[in-house]
Amino acid sequence: MKDIIKQFAIPNEVGEPQPLKIGFINDSFILRAKREGERSYFLQRINHHIFQNVEGLQQNIQKVTDHIRRKLIAAGETDIERKVLELVPTKDGKLYYKTPSGDYWRVYVLIEHARSQEQVTPESALLTGEAFGRFQCQLSDLPFDALCESIPNFHNIEFRLQQLDEALAADVMGRKAACMDIVEAIDRRREDMCLAERLFREGRLPKHINHCDTKVNNILFDEQGQPICIVDLDTVMPGFVLSDFGDFMRTAANTGAEDDPVLDNIHVNLEVFEAYTRGYLKQATFLTDIEKELLPYGCRLLSYMQAVRFFTDWLNGDTYYKIQYPEHNLVRTRAQMRLLEEQEKAAEQMLSIVRSVAAQQL
Ligand code: GN1
Ligand code: MG
C-alpha cells in the first residue's frame, strides 16, 4: 500500500493505513499524521464494479466540493476545512490513482473531531433536514447536467421497472410464481409512480443536483451534536429533489426496520417526518410549488423504488445487495411494500404537514 500512498500529493508524513469499517461499497483507511498539528487523511479504494466511470465520479466530487467551498467562503464562514470534503490529488494532478492491477484509489483530507450517528430523533431529524436542505441549496445554481450520473439511471423508476420486467421474464431462480401478490401490487402502482418522470418530460418538474443517499450516517456531527459536513458524495448526481427527501424518510421516518420481518412494526413516524420537513424547507429555499407539493409523493416513490430494486435482486438470485440470510431480499421487499402502504394511508396527513410548515416559513 506504500506504493499507492506515495502517488498522492500528501505533504506531511503519515503512519501505516488503519482500516475503517464504514459502508459496504468502498474500502476505507485512515492515514494518521505522524506529527501533531498536521493533517491526517482518508484513503479509499473505489468500488469500480458499482462505479464504472471513476473519472466522471471523481470529477463530480471535485465540482461539488469546489462549488460548496466557494459558497462557504462567500458567506464568510470559518473552519471551512471541516465543512466540506477536500480531495487530495495525485502528484501528477489526477483525482484518483489507478494501480497496474486495475484498482482505483482516492484520498480525502480527514475531518477531525467529527462523528456520525445511526439513530434519528425528532431533534436530530430537524438538524439533518437543515443539513441536506443546505447542501441542495448550495448546489441549486449548478446546472443539473454539470454532473454525470455516477450510476446511470440510479433513481429512474422507469428504468428500475424495466430491470424488474427483465428479471420477471427470465425468472432464473424460479421465484416468480410464489410472489405474484408482489408483482400485482407493483403493477397496480406503475403509472402513478412514473409521474415524476412524465412531469420532467413535460417540463413541469425540474432536476437538481441531489445527494442520492440521504441516510443520517452520511452526515458528520461535531462534538456538540451539530451537523458539520455531508459525506459519501459518490452518488451526488442530477435528479429530483424528491429522491433525497424520500430516501431520508424511507430510512428514518419508519417505526420499523428497512428489512423488518414483522410487518406490523412498520408505520410512518410522523414526528420525524414533521421535524425533517421543517429543517429541510427552512434551508431549501429554491423549491418550486410543485416540488413542495410532491414531497409526500417522493416518500412513496422511494419506498416503491427500493421495493422494486430489492425484488429484482431477489428474482435475479441476490447478485447486487449483500444478504444476511437466504430470504433477505424478499423480506426487504415486503417491508418496503408495507412502508409504501402506510405512506399511502398517511398521505393526506403528510401533505398537510408539508403545507403548514411551508406556510409558516413564507
Ligand atoms: C445501498 O450501501 P448503502 O446502504 O449505502 C444502495 C442505496 C439503497 C440502499 C438500500 C449505490 O446503499 O441506493 O437505498 O443500499 N446504494 C447503491 O439500503 O446502490
Ligand atoms: Mg452509501
mmCIF file of C-alpha atoms and ligand atoms in Angstrom:
data_model
loop_
_atom_site.group_PDB
_atom_site.id
_atom_site.type_symbol
_atom_site.label_atom_id
_atom_site.label_comp_id
_atom_site.label_asym_id
_atom_site.label_seq_id
_atom_site.Cartn_x
_atom_site.Cartn_y
_atom_site.Cartn_z
ATOM 1 C CA MET A 1 0.000 0.000 0.000
ATOM 2 C CA LYS A 2 3.022 2.282 0.450
ATOM 3 C CA ASP A 3 3.255 2.478 -3.338
ATOM 4 C CA ILE A 4 -0.305 3.735 -3.510
ATOM 5 C CA ILE A 5 0.103 6.340 -0.784
ATOM 6 C CA LYS A 6 3.233 7.796 -2.324
ATOM 7 C CA GLN A 7 1.326 8.544 -5.559
ATOM 8 C CA PHE A 8 -0.682 11.235 -3.760
ATOM 9 C CA ALA A 9 0.401 14.811 -3.067
ATOM 10 C CA ILE A 10 0.390 14.366 0.704
ATOM 11 C CA PRO A 11 2.832 16.965 2.050
ATOM 12 C CA ASN A 12 3.365 15.587 5.556
ATOM 13 C CA GLU A 13 4.449 12.241 6.970
ATOM 14 C CA VAL A 14 1.701 9.741 7.775
ATOM 15 C CA GLY A 15 1.625 6.384 9.590
ATOM 16 C CA GLU A 16 0.508 2.942 8.433
ATOM 17 C CA PRO A 17 -3.019 2.819 6.939
ATOM 18 C CA GLN A 18 -5.612 1.776 9.533
ATOM 19 C CA PRO A 19 -8.658 0.004 8.050
ATOM 20 C CA LEU A 20 -12.019 1.562 8.885
ATOM 21 C CA LYS A 21 -15.301 -0.349 8.962
ATOM 22 C CA ILE A 22 -17.723 2.023 7.258
ATOM 23 C CA GLY A 23 -20.032 1.491 4.291
ATOM 24 C CA PHE A 24 -20.435 -1.636 2.233
ATOM 25 C CA ILE A 25 -19.199 -0.342 -1.068
ATOM 26 C CA ASN A 26 -15.694 1.097 -0.828
ATOM 27 C CA ASP A 27 -12.740 0.036 1.373
ATOM 28 C CA SER A 28 -11.581 2.814 3.680
ATOM 29 C CA PHE A 29 -8.403 3.534 5.659
ATOM 30 C CA ILE A 30 -7.169 6.329 7.900
ATOM 31 C CA LEU A 31 -3.692 7.789 7.377
ATOM 32 C CA ARG A 32 -2.811 9.488 10.655
ATOM 33 C CA ALA A 33 -0.339 12.370 10.669
ATOM 34 C CA LYS A 34 2.918 11.428 12.377
ATOM 35 C CA ARG A 35 3.309 14.855 13.940
ATOM 36 C CA GLU A 36 0.680 16.614 15.981
ATOM 37 C CA GLY A 37 -0.977 19.595 14.329
ATOM 38 C CA GLU A 38 -0.528 18.181 10.818
ATOM 39 C CA ARG A 39 -3.264 16.842 8.616
ATOM 40 C CA SER A 40 -4.466 13.246 8.584
ATOM 41 C CA TYR A 41 -6.104 11.640 5.549
ATOM 42 C CA PHE A 42 -8.807 9.238 4.440
ATOM 43 C CA LEU A 43 -7.756 6.708 1.799
ATOM 44 C CA GLN A 44 -10.372 4.754 -0.155
ATOM 45 C CA ARG A 45 -10.402 2.041 -2.753
ATOM 46 C CA ILE A 46 -13.316 2.891 -5.058
ATOM 47 C CA ASN A 47 -15.609 0.003 -5.983
ATOM 48 C CA HIS A 48 -15.324 0.281 -9.760
ATOM 49 C CA HIS A 49 -17.795 -2.566 -10.331
ATOM 50 C CA ILE A 50 -20.543 -0.321 -8.971
ATOM 51 C CA PHE A 51 -18.996 2.992 -10.102
ATOM 52 C CA GLN A 52 -17.860 2.125 -13.590
ATOM 53 C CA ASN A 53 -16.985 5.671 -14.629
ATOM 54 C CA VAL A 54 -14.416 6.565 -11.961
ATOM 55 C CA GLU A 55 -13.163 9.586 -13.914
ATOM 56 C CA GLY A 56 -16.722 11.001 -14.075
ATOM 57 C CA LEU A 57 -17.344 10.141 -10.434
ATOM 58 C CA GLN A 58 -14.225 11.953 -9.242
ATOM 59 C CA GLN A 59 -14.944 14.961 -11.484
ATOM 60 C CA ASN A 60 -18.417 15.149 -9.918
ATOM 61 C CA ILE A 61 -16.968 15.163 -6.409
ATOM 62 C CA GLN A 62 -14.408 17.827 -7.315
ATOM 63 C CA LYS A 63 -17.061 20.088 -8.892
ATOM 64 C CA VAL A 64 -19.412 19.693 -5.935
ATOM 65 C CA THR A 65 -16.810 20.303 -3.248
ATOM 66 C CA ASP A 66 -15.309 23.289 -5.134
ATOM 67 C CA HIS A 67 -18.758 24.803 -5.536
ATOM 68 C CA ILE A 68 -19.662 24.362 -1.876
ATOM 69 C CA ARG A 69 -16.281 25.743 -0.780
ATOM 70 C CA ARG A 70 -16.855 28.874 -2.877
ATOM 71 C CA LYS A 71 -20.286 29.289 -1.265
ATOM 72 C CA LEU A 72 -18.849 28.927 2.246
ATOM 73 C CA ILE A 73 -16.132 31.490 1.517
ATOM 74 C CA ALA A 74 -18.660 33.925 0.037
ATOM 75 C CA ALA A 75 -20.830 33.528 3.144
ATOM 76 C CA GLY A 76 -17.848 34.435 5.349
ATOM 77 C CA GLU A 77 -17.861 31.054 7.102
ATOM 78 C CA THR A 78 -14.917 29.979 9.243
ATOM 79 C CA ASP A 79 -13.483 26.485 9.751
ATOM 80 C CA ILE A 80 -14.240 25.672 6.098
ATOM 81 C CA GLU A 81 -11.845 22.709 6.113
ATOM 82 C CA ARG A 82 -14.267 20.843 8.334
ATOM 83 C CA LYS A 83 -17.420 21.870 6.452
ATOM 84 C CA VAL A 84 -16.645 20.438 3.036
ATOM 85 C CA LEU A 85 -14.629 17.441 1.891
ATOM 86 C CA GLU A 86 -11.320 18.062 0.112
ATOM 87 C CA LEU A 87 -9.803 15.626 -2.373
ATOM 88 C CA VAL A 88 -6.019 15.263 -2.391
ATOM 89 C CA PRO A 89 -4.784 14.896 -5.985
ATOM 90 C CA THR A 90 -2.008 12.589 -7.108
ATOM 91 C CA LYS A 91 1.456 14.061 -7.667
ATOM 92 C CA ASP A 92 0.655 14.336 -11.367
ATOM 93 C CA GLY A 93 -2.567 16.209 -10.659
ATOM 94 C CA LYS A 94 -5.159 13.456 -11.103
ATOM 95 C CA LEU A 95 -8.160 12.991 -8.826
ATOM 96 C CA TYR A 96 -7.521 9.257 -8.363
ATOM 97 C CA TYR A 97 -4.775 6.703 -8.861
ATOM 98 C CA LYS A 98 -5.246 3.538 -10.918
ATOM 99 C CA THR A 99 -2.898 0.726 -9.925
ATOM 100 C CA PRO A 100 -1.280 -1.516 -12.551
ATOM 101 C CA SER A 101 -3.701 -4.269 -11.452
ATOM 102 C CA GLY A 102 -6.697 -2.016 -12.180
ATOM 103 C CA ASP A 103 -7.806 -0.855 -8.716
ATOM 104 C CA TYR A 104 -8.816 2.770 -8.191
ATOM 105 C CA TRP A 105 -7.800 4.764 -5.119
ATOM 106 C CA ARG A 106 -8.503 8.264 -3.833
ATOM 107 C CA VAL A 107 -7.559 10.380 -0.827
ATOM 108 C CA TYR A 108 -9.517 12.965 1.163
ATOM 109 C CA VAL A 109 -8.298 15.213 3.952
ATOM 110 C CA LEU A 110 -9.648 13.729 7.210
ATOM 111 C CA ILE A 111 -12.216 15.805 9.081
ATOM 112 C CA GLU A 112 -11.135 15.834 12.720
ATOM 113 C CA HIS A 113 -13.294 15.746 15.852
ATOM 114 C CA ALA A 114 -16.360 14.548 13.997
ATOM 115 C CA ARG A 115 -18.623 11.557 14.432
ATOM 116 C CA SER A 116 -21.587 10.028 12.669
ATOM 117 C CA GLN A 117 -24.935 8.908 14.084
ATOM 118 C CA GLU A 118 -27.104 5.926 13.263
ATOM 119 C CA GLN A 119 -30.268 6.778 15.192
ATOM 120 C CA VAL A 120 -32.683 9.577 14.360
ATOM 121 C CA THR A 121 -34.726 11.505 16.917
ATOM 122 C CA PRO A 122 -37.111 14.356 16.070
ATOM 123 C CA GLU A 123 -34.370 16.752 17.294
ATOM 124 C CA SER A 124 -31.677 15.268 15.074
ATOM 125 C CA ALA A 125 -34.152 14.957 12.169
ATOM 126 C CA LEU A 126 -34.593 18.738 12.284
ATOM 127 C CA LEU A 127 -30.825 19.295 12.093
ATOM 128 C CA THR A 128 -30.415 16.627 9.420
ATOM 129 C CA GLY A 129 -33.182 18.202 7.323
ATOM 130 C CA GLU A 130 -31.387 21.536 7.577
ATOM 131 C CA ALA A 131 -28.079 19.958 6.590
ATOM 132 C CA PHE A 132 -29.383 18.164 3.494
ATOM 133 C CA GLY A 133 -31.539 21.178 2.588
ATOM 134 C CA ARG A 134 -28.494 23.467 2.834
ATOM 135 C CA PHE A 135 -26.458 21.039 0.730
ATOM 136 C CA GLN A 136 -29.076 21.017 -2.036
ATOM 137 C CA CYS A 137 -29.449 24.772 -1.839
ATOM 138 C CA GLN A 138 -25.697 25.343 -2.139
ATOM 139 C CA LEU A 139 -25.760 23.247 -5.311
ATOM 140 C CA SER A 140 -29.032 24.599 -6.704
ATOM 141 C CA ASP A 141 -27.320 27.111 -9.006
ATOM 142 C CA LEU A 142 -25.197 24.417 -10.659
ATOM 143 C CA PRO A 143 -26.939 23.316 -13.865
ATOM 144 C CA PHE A 144 -28.232 19.789 -13.245
ATOM 145 C CA ASP A 145 -26.314 18.444 -16.227
ATOM 146 C CA ALA A 146 -22.987 19.816 -14.933
ATOM 147 C CA LEU A 147 -22.542 16.418 -13.295
ATOM 148 C CA CYS A 148 -22.715 12.952 -14.807
ATOM 149 C CA GLU A 149 -24.836 10.127 -13.409
ATOM 150 C CA SER A 150 -22.199 8.196 -11.474
ATOM 151 C CA ILE A 151 -24.575 5.215 -11.647
ATOM 152 C CA PRO A 152 -26.649 5.689 -14.818
ATOM 153 C CA ASN A 153 -30.428 5.855 -14.179
ATOM 154 C CA PHE A 154 -29.824 5.304 -10.472
ATOM 155 C CA HIS A 155 -33.143 6.766 -9.264
ATOM 156 C CA ASN A 156 -35.059 6.466 -12.530
ATOM 157 C CA ILE A 157 -38.126 4.375 -11.710
ATOM 158 C CA GLU A 158 -38.936 3.686 -15.373
ATOM 159 C CA PHE A 159 -35.509 2.098 -15.740
ATOM 160 C CA ARG A 160 -35.866 0.176 -12.466
ATOM 161 C CA LEU A 161 -39.230 -1.219 -13.642
ATOM 162 C CA GLN A 162 -37.644 -2.239 -16.912
ATOM 163 C CA GLN A 163 -34.968 -4.135 -14.967
ATOM 164 C CA LEU A 164 -37.738 -5.801 -12.967
ATOM 165 C CA ASP A 165 -39.560 -6.802 -16.153
ATOM 166 C CA GLU A 166 -36.375 -8.387 -17.468
ATOM 167 C CA ALA A 167 -35.916 -10.278 -14.205
ATOM 168 C CA LEU A 168 -39.557 -11.443 -14.275
ATOM 169 C CA ALA A 169 -39.250 -12.614 -17.873
ATOM 170 C CA ALA A 170 -36.040 -14.546 -17.178
ATOM 171 C CA ASP A 171 -37.120 -15.814 -13.733
ATOM 172 C CA VAL A 172 -33.739 -17.522 -13.436
ATOM 173 C CA MET A 173 -34.349 -18.822 -9.907
ATOM 174 C CA GLY A 174 -37.972 -19.865 -10.470
ATOM 175 C CA ARG A 175 -39.013 -17.490 -7.673
ATOM 176 C CA LYS A 176 -41.739 -15.579 -9.504
ATOM 177 C CA ALA A 177 -44.704 -17.932 -9.073
ATOM 178 C CA ALA A 178 -44.605 -17.676 -5.269
ATOM 179 C CA CYS A 179 -44.547 -13.863 -5.370
ATOM 180 C CA MET A 180 -47.445 -12.978 -7.645
ATOM 181 C CA ASP A 181 -49.012 -10.835 -4.896
ATOM 182 C CA ILE A 182 -45.919 -8.602 -5.012
ATOM 183 C CA VAL A 183 -45.942 -8.475 -8.816
ATOM 184 C CA GLU A 184 -49.573 -7.355 -8.738
ATOM 185 C CA ALA A 185 -49.001 -4.770 -6.009
ATOM 186 C CA ILE A 186 -46.139 -3.287 -8.045
ATOM 187 C CA ASP A 187 -48.129 -3.364 -11.297
ATOM 188 C CA ARG A 188 -51.128 -1.535 -9.820
ATOM 189 C CA ARG A 189 -48.935 1.433 -8.983
ATOM 190 C CA ARG A 190 -46.772 1.671 -12.099
ATOM 191 C CA GLU A 191 -48.482 4.586 -13.756
ATOM 192 C CA ASP A 192 -48.734 6.661 -10.618
ATOM 193 C CA MET A 193 -45.118 6.001 -9.726
ATOM 194 C CA CYS A 194 -43.816 7.171 -13.127
ATOM 195 C CA LEU A 195 -45.487 10.575 -12.633
ATOM 196 C CA ALA A 196 -42.245 12.403 -11.768
ATOM 197 C CA GLU A 197 -40.510 11.198 -14.929
ATOM 198 C CA ARG A 198 -43.531 12.284 -17.011
ATOM 199 C CA LEU A 199 -43.654 15.704 -15.364
ATOM 200 C CA PHE A 200 -39.949 16.131 -16.127
ATOM 201 C CA ARG A 201 -40.501 15.329 -19.818
ATOM 202 C CA GLU A 202 -43.357 17.834 -19.892
ATOM 203 C CA GLY A 203 -41.018 20.469 -18.458
ATOM 204 C CA ARG A 204 -43.043 20.822 -15.253
ATOM 205 C CA LEU A 205 -40.686 19.216 -12.731
ATOM 206 C CA PRO A 206 -37.026 20.306 -12.689
ATOM 207 C CA LYS A 207 -33.948 18.265 -11.925
ATOM 208 C CA HIS A 208 -31.311 19.455 -9.481
ATOM 209 C CA ILE A 209 -28.138 18.076 -8.004
ATOM 210 C CA ASN A 210 -29.010 15.540 -5.319
ATOM 211 C CA HIS A 211 -27.034 13.547 -2.785
ATOM 212 C CA CYS A 212 -28.966 10.312 -3.532
ATOM 213 C CA ASP A 213 -28.006 8.565 -0.302
ATOM 214 C CA THR A 214 -29.528 10.746 2.404
ATOM 215 C CA LYS A 215 -29.076 8.472 5.370
ATOM 216 C CA VAL A 216 -28.319 10.169 8.665
ATOM 217 C CA ASN A 217 -24.957 8.364 8.808
ATOM 218 C CA ASN A 218 -23.794 10.350 5.794
ATOM 219 C CA ILE A 219 -23.569 13.494 7.918
ATOM 220 C CA LEU A 220 -20.673 14.265 10.236
ATOM 221 C CA PHE A 221 -21.654 15.928 13.507
ATOM 222 C CA ASP A 222 -19.366 17.877 15.803
ATOM 223 C CA GLU A 223 -18.900 17.120 19.479
ATOM 224 C CA GLN A 224 -21.904 19.300 20.364
ATOM 225 C CA GLY A 225 -24.183 17.312 18.030
ATOM 226 C CA GLN A 226 -24.343 19.972 15.303
ATOM 227 C CA PRO A 227 -24.017 18.802 11.661
ATOM 228 C CA ILE A 228 -20.766 19.975 10.109
ATOM 229 C CA CYS A 229 -20.273 18.202 6.818
ATOM 230 C CA ILE A 230 -22.104 15.985 4.314
ATOM 231 C CA VAL A 231 -20.028 12.973 3.276
ATOM 232 C CA ASP A 232 -20.279 9.970 0.922
ATOM 233 C CA LEU A 233 -20.530 12.013 -2.250
ATOM 234 C CA ASP A 234 -20.346 9.054 -4.652
ATOM 235 C CA THR A 235 -23.971 9.215 -5.688
ATOM 236 C CA VAL A 236 -24.237 13.008 -5.927
ATOM 237 C CA MET A 237 -25.870 13.431 -9.327
ATOM 238 C CA PRO A 238 -28.759 15.039 -11.204
ATOM 239 C CA GLY A 239 -32.236 14.003 -10.123
ATOM 240 C CA PHE A 240 -35.465 15.105 -8.480
ATOM 241 C CA VAL A 241 -35.335 16.661 -5.019
ATOM 242 C CA LEU A 242 -37.937 14.004 -4.197
ATOM 243 C CA SER A 243 -35.121 11.446 -4.129
ATOM 244 C CA ASP A 244 -33.271 12.971 -1.219
ATOM 245 C CA PHE A 245 -36.372 13.830 0.768
ATOM 246 C CA GLY A 246 -37.956 10.438 0.107
ATOM 247 C CA ASP A 247 -34.876 8.372 0.851
ATOM 248 C CA PHE A 248 -34.339 10.029 4.226
ATOM 249 C CA MET A 249 -37.991 9.416 5.166
ATOM 250 C CA ARG A 250 -37.803 5.834 3.901
ATOM 251 C CA THR A 251 -34.931 5.087 6.243
ATOM 252 C CA ALA A 252 -35.697 7.385 9.198
ATOM 253 C CA ALA A 253 -39.440 8.129 9.326
ATOM 254 C CA ASN A 254 -40.238 4.436 9.642
ATOM 255 C CA THR A 255 -41.027 2.914 13.051
ATOM 256 C CA GLY A 256 -39.764 -0.438 11.760
ATOM 257 C CA ALA A 257 -36.537 -1.507 10.087
ATOM 258 C CA GLU A 258 -35.827 -1.448 6.359
ATOM 259 C CA ASP A 259 -35.876 -5.254 6.452
ATOM 260 C CA ASP A 260 -38.355 -5.724 9.289
ATOM 261 C CA PRO A 261 -39.767 -9.260 9.206
ATOM 262 C CA VAL A 262 -42.617 -8.109 11.492
ATOM 263 C CA LEU A 263 -44.680 -6.007 9.117
ATOM 264 C CA ASP A 264 -46.870 -4.628 11.893
ATOM 265 C CA ASN A 265 -43.829 -2.797 13.279
ATOM 266 C CA ILE A 266 -43.866 -0.589 10.196
ATOM 267 C CA HIS A 267 -45.634 2.776 10.360
ATOM 268 C CA VAL A 268 -44.788 6.297 9.288
ATOM 269 C CA ASN A 269 -43.094 8.187 12.125
ATOM 270 C CA LEU A 270 -44.884 11.495 11.694
ATOM 271 C CA GLU A 271 -42.842 13.248 14.364
ATOM 272 C CA VAL A 272 -39.628 12.562 12.469
ATOM 273 C CA PHE A 273 -41.413 13.423 9.228
ATOM 274 C CA GLU A 274 -42.510 16.810 10.511
ATOM 275 C CA ALA A 275 -39.145 17.671 12.082
ATOM 276 C CA TYR A 276 -37.138 16.813 8.952
ATOM 277 C CA THR A 277 -39.645 18.686 6.764
ATOM 278 C CA ARG A 278 -39.273 21.754 8.972
ATOM 279 C CA GLY A 279 -35.469 21.687 8.770
ATOM 280 C CA TYR A 280 -35.420 20.885 5.072
ATOM 281 C CA LEU A 281 -37.883 23.567 3.965
ATOM 282 C CA LYS A 282 -36.113 26.180 6.077
ATOM 283 C CA GLN A 283 -32.945 25.705 4.029
ATOM 284 C CA ALA A 284 -34.184 24.526 0.619
ATOM 285 C CA THR A 285 -35.472 27.927 -0.349
ATOM 286 C CA PHE A 286 -35.111 27.265 -4.074
ATOM 287 C CA LEU A 287 -38.006 24.792 -4.304
ATOM 288 C CA THR A 288 -40.897 25.442 -6.676
ATOM 289 C CA ASP A 289 -44.508 24.911 -5.553
ATOM 290 C CA ILE A 290 -44.834 21.664 -7.479
ATOM 291 C CA GLU A 291 -41.707 20.276 -5.822
ATOM 292 C CA LYS A 292 -43.076 21.076 -2.369
ATOM 293 C CA GLU A 293 -46.479 19.581 -3.147
ATOM 294 C CA LEU A 294 -44.850 16.383 -4.407
ATOM 295 C CA LEU A 295 -42.674 15.774 -1.295
ATOM 296 C CA PRO A 296 -45.039 13.190 0.295
ATOM 297 C CA TYR A 297 -45.315 11.542 -3.127
ATOM 298 C CA GLY A 298 -41.498 11.442 -3.190
ATOM 299 C CA CYS A 299 -41.585 9.360 0.011
ATOM 300 C CA ARG A 300 -43.877 6.822 -1.639
ATOM 301 C CA LEU A 301 -41.773 6.834 -4.793
ATOM 302 C CA LEU A 302 -38.557 5.998 -2.941
ATOM 303 C CA SER A 303 -40.171 3.173 -0.914
ATOM 304 C CA TYR A 304 -41.653 1.783 -4.119
ATOM 305 C CA MET A 305 -38.341 2.111 -5.990
ATOM 306 C CA GLN A 306 -36.488 0.347 -3.191
ATOM 307 C CA ALA A 307 -39.080 -2.453 -3.174
ATOM 308 C CA VAL A 308 -38.674 -2.818 -6.947
ATOM 309 C CA ARG A 309 -34.861 -2.942 -6.574
ATOM 310 C CA PHE A 310 -34.903 -5.490 -3.727
ATOM 311 C CA PHE A 311 -37.479 -7.612 -5.555
ATOM 312 C CA THR A 312 -35.486 -7.545 -8.799
ATOM 313 C CA ASP A 313 -32.437 -8.705 -6.862
ATOM 314 C CA TRP A 314 -34.491 -11.484 -5.242
ATOM 315 C CA LEU A 315 -35.633 -12.685 -8.687
ATOM 316 C CA ASN A 316 -32.090 -12.459 -10.072
ATOM 317 C CA GLY A 317 -30.668 -14.609 -7.270
ATOM 318 C CA ASP A 318 -29.253 -11.903 -4.943
ATOM 319 C CA THR A 319 -26.446 -10.563 -7.070
ATOM 320 C CA TYR A 320 -26.461 -6.860 -6.042
ATOM 321 C CA TYR A 321 -27.323 -6.446 -2.363
ATOM 322 C CA LYS A 322 -25.399 -8.273 0.297
ATOM 323 C CA ILE A 323 -27.749 -10.603 2.173
ATOM 324 C CA GLN A 324 -27.562 -11.980 5.704
ATOM 325 C CA TYR A 325 -29.890 -14.959 5.154
ATOM 326 C CA PRO A 326 -31.415 -16.621 2.065
ATOM 327 C CA GLU A 327 -34.811 -14.844 2.039
ATOM 328 C CA HIS A 328 -33.382 -11.436 2.972
ATOM 329 C CA ASN A 329 -34.234 -9.651 -0.266
ATOM 330 C CA LEU A 330 -37.787 -10.987 -0.192
ATOM 331 C CA VAL A 331 -38.216 -9.849 3.414
ATOM 332 C CA ARG A 332 -36.804 -6.444 2.469
ATOM 333 C CA THR A 333 -39.223 -6.217 -0.458
ATOM 334 C CA ARG A 334 -42.244 -6.966 1.728
ATOM 335 C CA ALA A 335 -41.085 -4.461 4.355
ATOM 336 C CA GLN A 336 -40.734 -1.715 1.724
ATOM 337 C CA MET A 337 -44.144 -2.528 0.227
ATOM 338 C CA ARG A 338 -45.700 -2.301 3.701
ATOM 339 C CA LEU A 339 -43.998 1.038 4.289
ATOM 340 C CA LEU A 340 -45.446 2.223 0.979
ATOM 341 C CA GLU A 341 -48.951 1.162 2.071
ATOM 342 C CA GLU A 342 -48.501 3.008 5.356
ATOM 343 C CA GLN A 343 -47.313 6.096 3.492
ATOM 344 C CA GLU A 344 -50.372 5.847 1.244
ATOM 345 C CA LYS A 345 -52.630 5.780 4.308
ATOM 346 C CA ALA A 346 -50.827 8.776 5.801
ATOM 347 C CA ALA A 347 -50.594 10.674 2.500
ATOM 348 C CA GLU A 348 -53.079 13.416 3.367
ATOM 349 C CA GLN A 349 -51.613 13.963 6.798
ATOM 350 C CA MET A 350 -48.122 14.183 5.302
ATOM 351 C CA LEU A 351 -49.274 16.694 2.706
ATOM 352 C CA SER A 352 -50.993 18.870 5.272
ATOM 353 C CA ILE A 353 -47.797 18.864 7.383
ATOM 354 C CA VAL A 354 -45.748 19.967 4.360
ATOM 355 C CA ARG A 355 -48.265 22.698 3.540
ATOM 356 C CA SER A 356 -48.471 24.046 7.053
ATOM 357 C CA VAL A 357 -44.690 24.015 7.557
ATOM 358 C CA ALA A 358 -44.231 25.735 4.176
ATOM 359 C CA ALA A 359 -46.862 28.358 5.030
ATOM 360 C CA GLN A 360 -45.175 29.146 8.356
ATOM 361 C CA GLN A 361 -41.894 29.725 6.595
ATOM 362 C CA LEU A 362 -43.164 32.171 3.975
HETATM 363 C C1 GN1 B 1 -27.362 0.847 -0.952
HETATM 364 O O1 GN1 B 1 -24.884 0.504 0.664
HETATM 365 P P1 GN1 B 1 -25.774 1.608 1.074
HETATM 366 O O2 GN1 B 1 -26.598 1.287 2.271
HETATM 367 O O3 GN1 B 1 -25.108 2.963 1.175
HETATM 368 C C2 GN1 B 1 -27.814 1.500 -2.256
HETATM 369 C C3 GN1 B 1 -28.922 2.501 -1.985
HETATM 370 C C4 GN1 B 1 -30.077 1.779 -1.326
HETATM 371 C C5 GN1 B 1 -29.586 1.051 -0.061
HETATM 372 C C6 GN1 B 1 -30.699 0.216 0.491
HETATM 373 C C7 GN1 B 1 -25.042 2.503 -4.583
HETATM 374 O O4 GN1 B 1 -26.839 1.843 -0.130
HETATM 375 O O5 GN1 B 1 -29.362 3.069 -3.194
HETATM 376 O O6 GN1 B 1 -31.048 2.693 -0.992
HETATM 377 O O7 GN1 B 1 -28.465 0.214 -0.331
HETATM 378 N N1 GN1 B 1 -26.663 2.159 -2.869
HETATM 379 C C8 GN1 B 1 -26.266 1.830 -4.085
HETATM 380 O O8 GN1 B 1 -30.494 0.056 1.840
HETATM 381 O O9 GN1 B 1 -26.885 1.024 -4.792
HETATM 382 MG MG MG B 2 -23.789 4.743 0.804
#
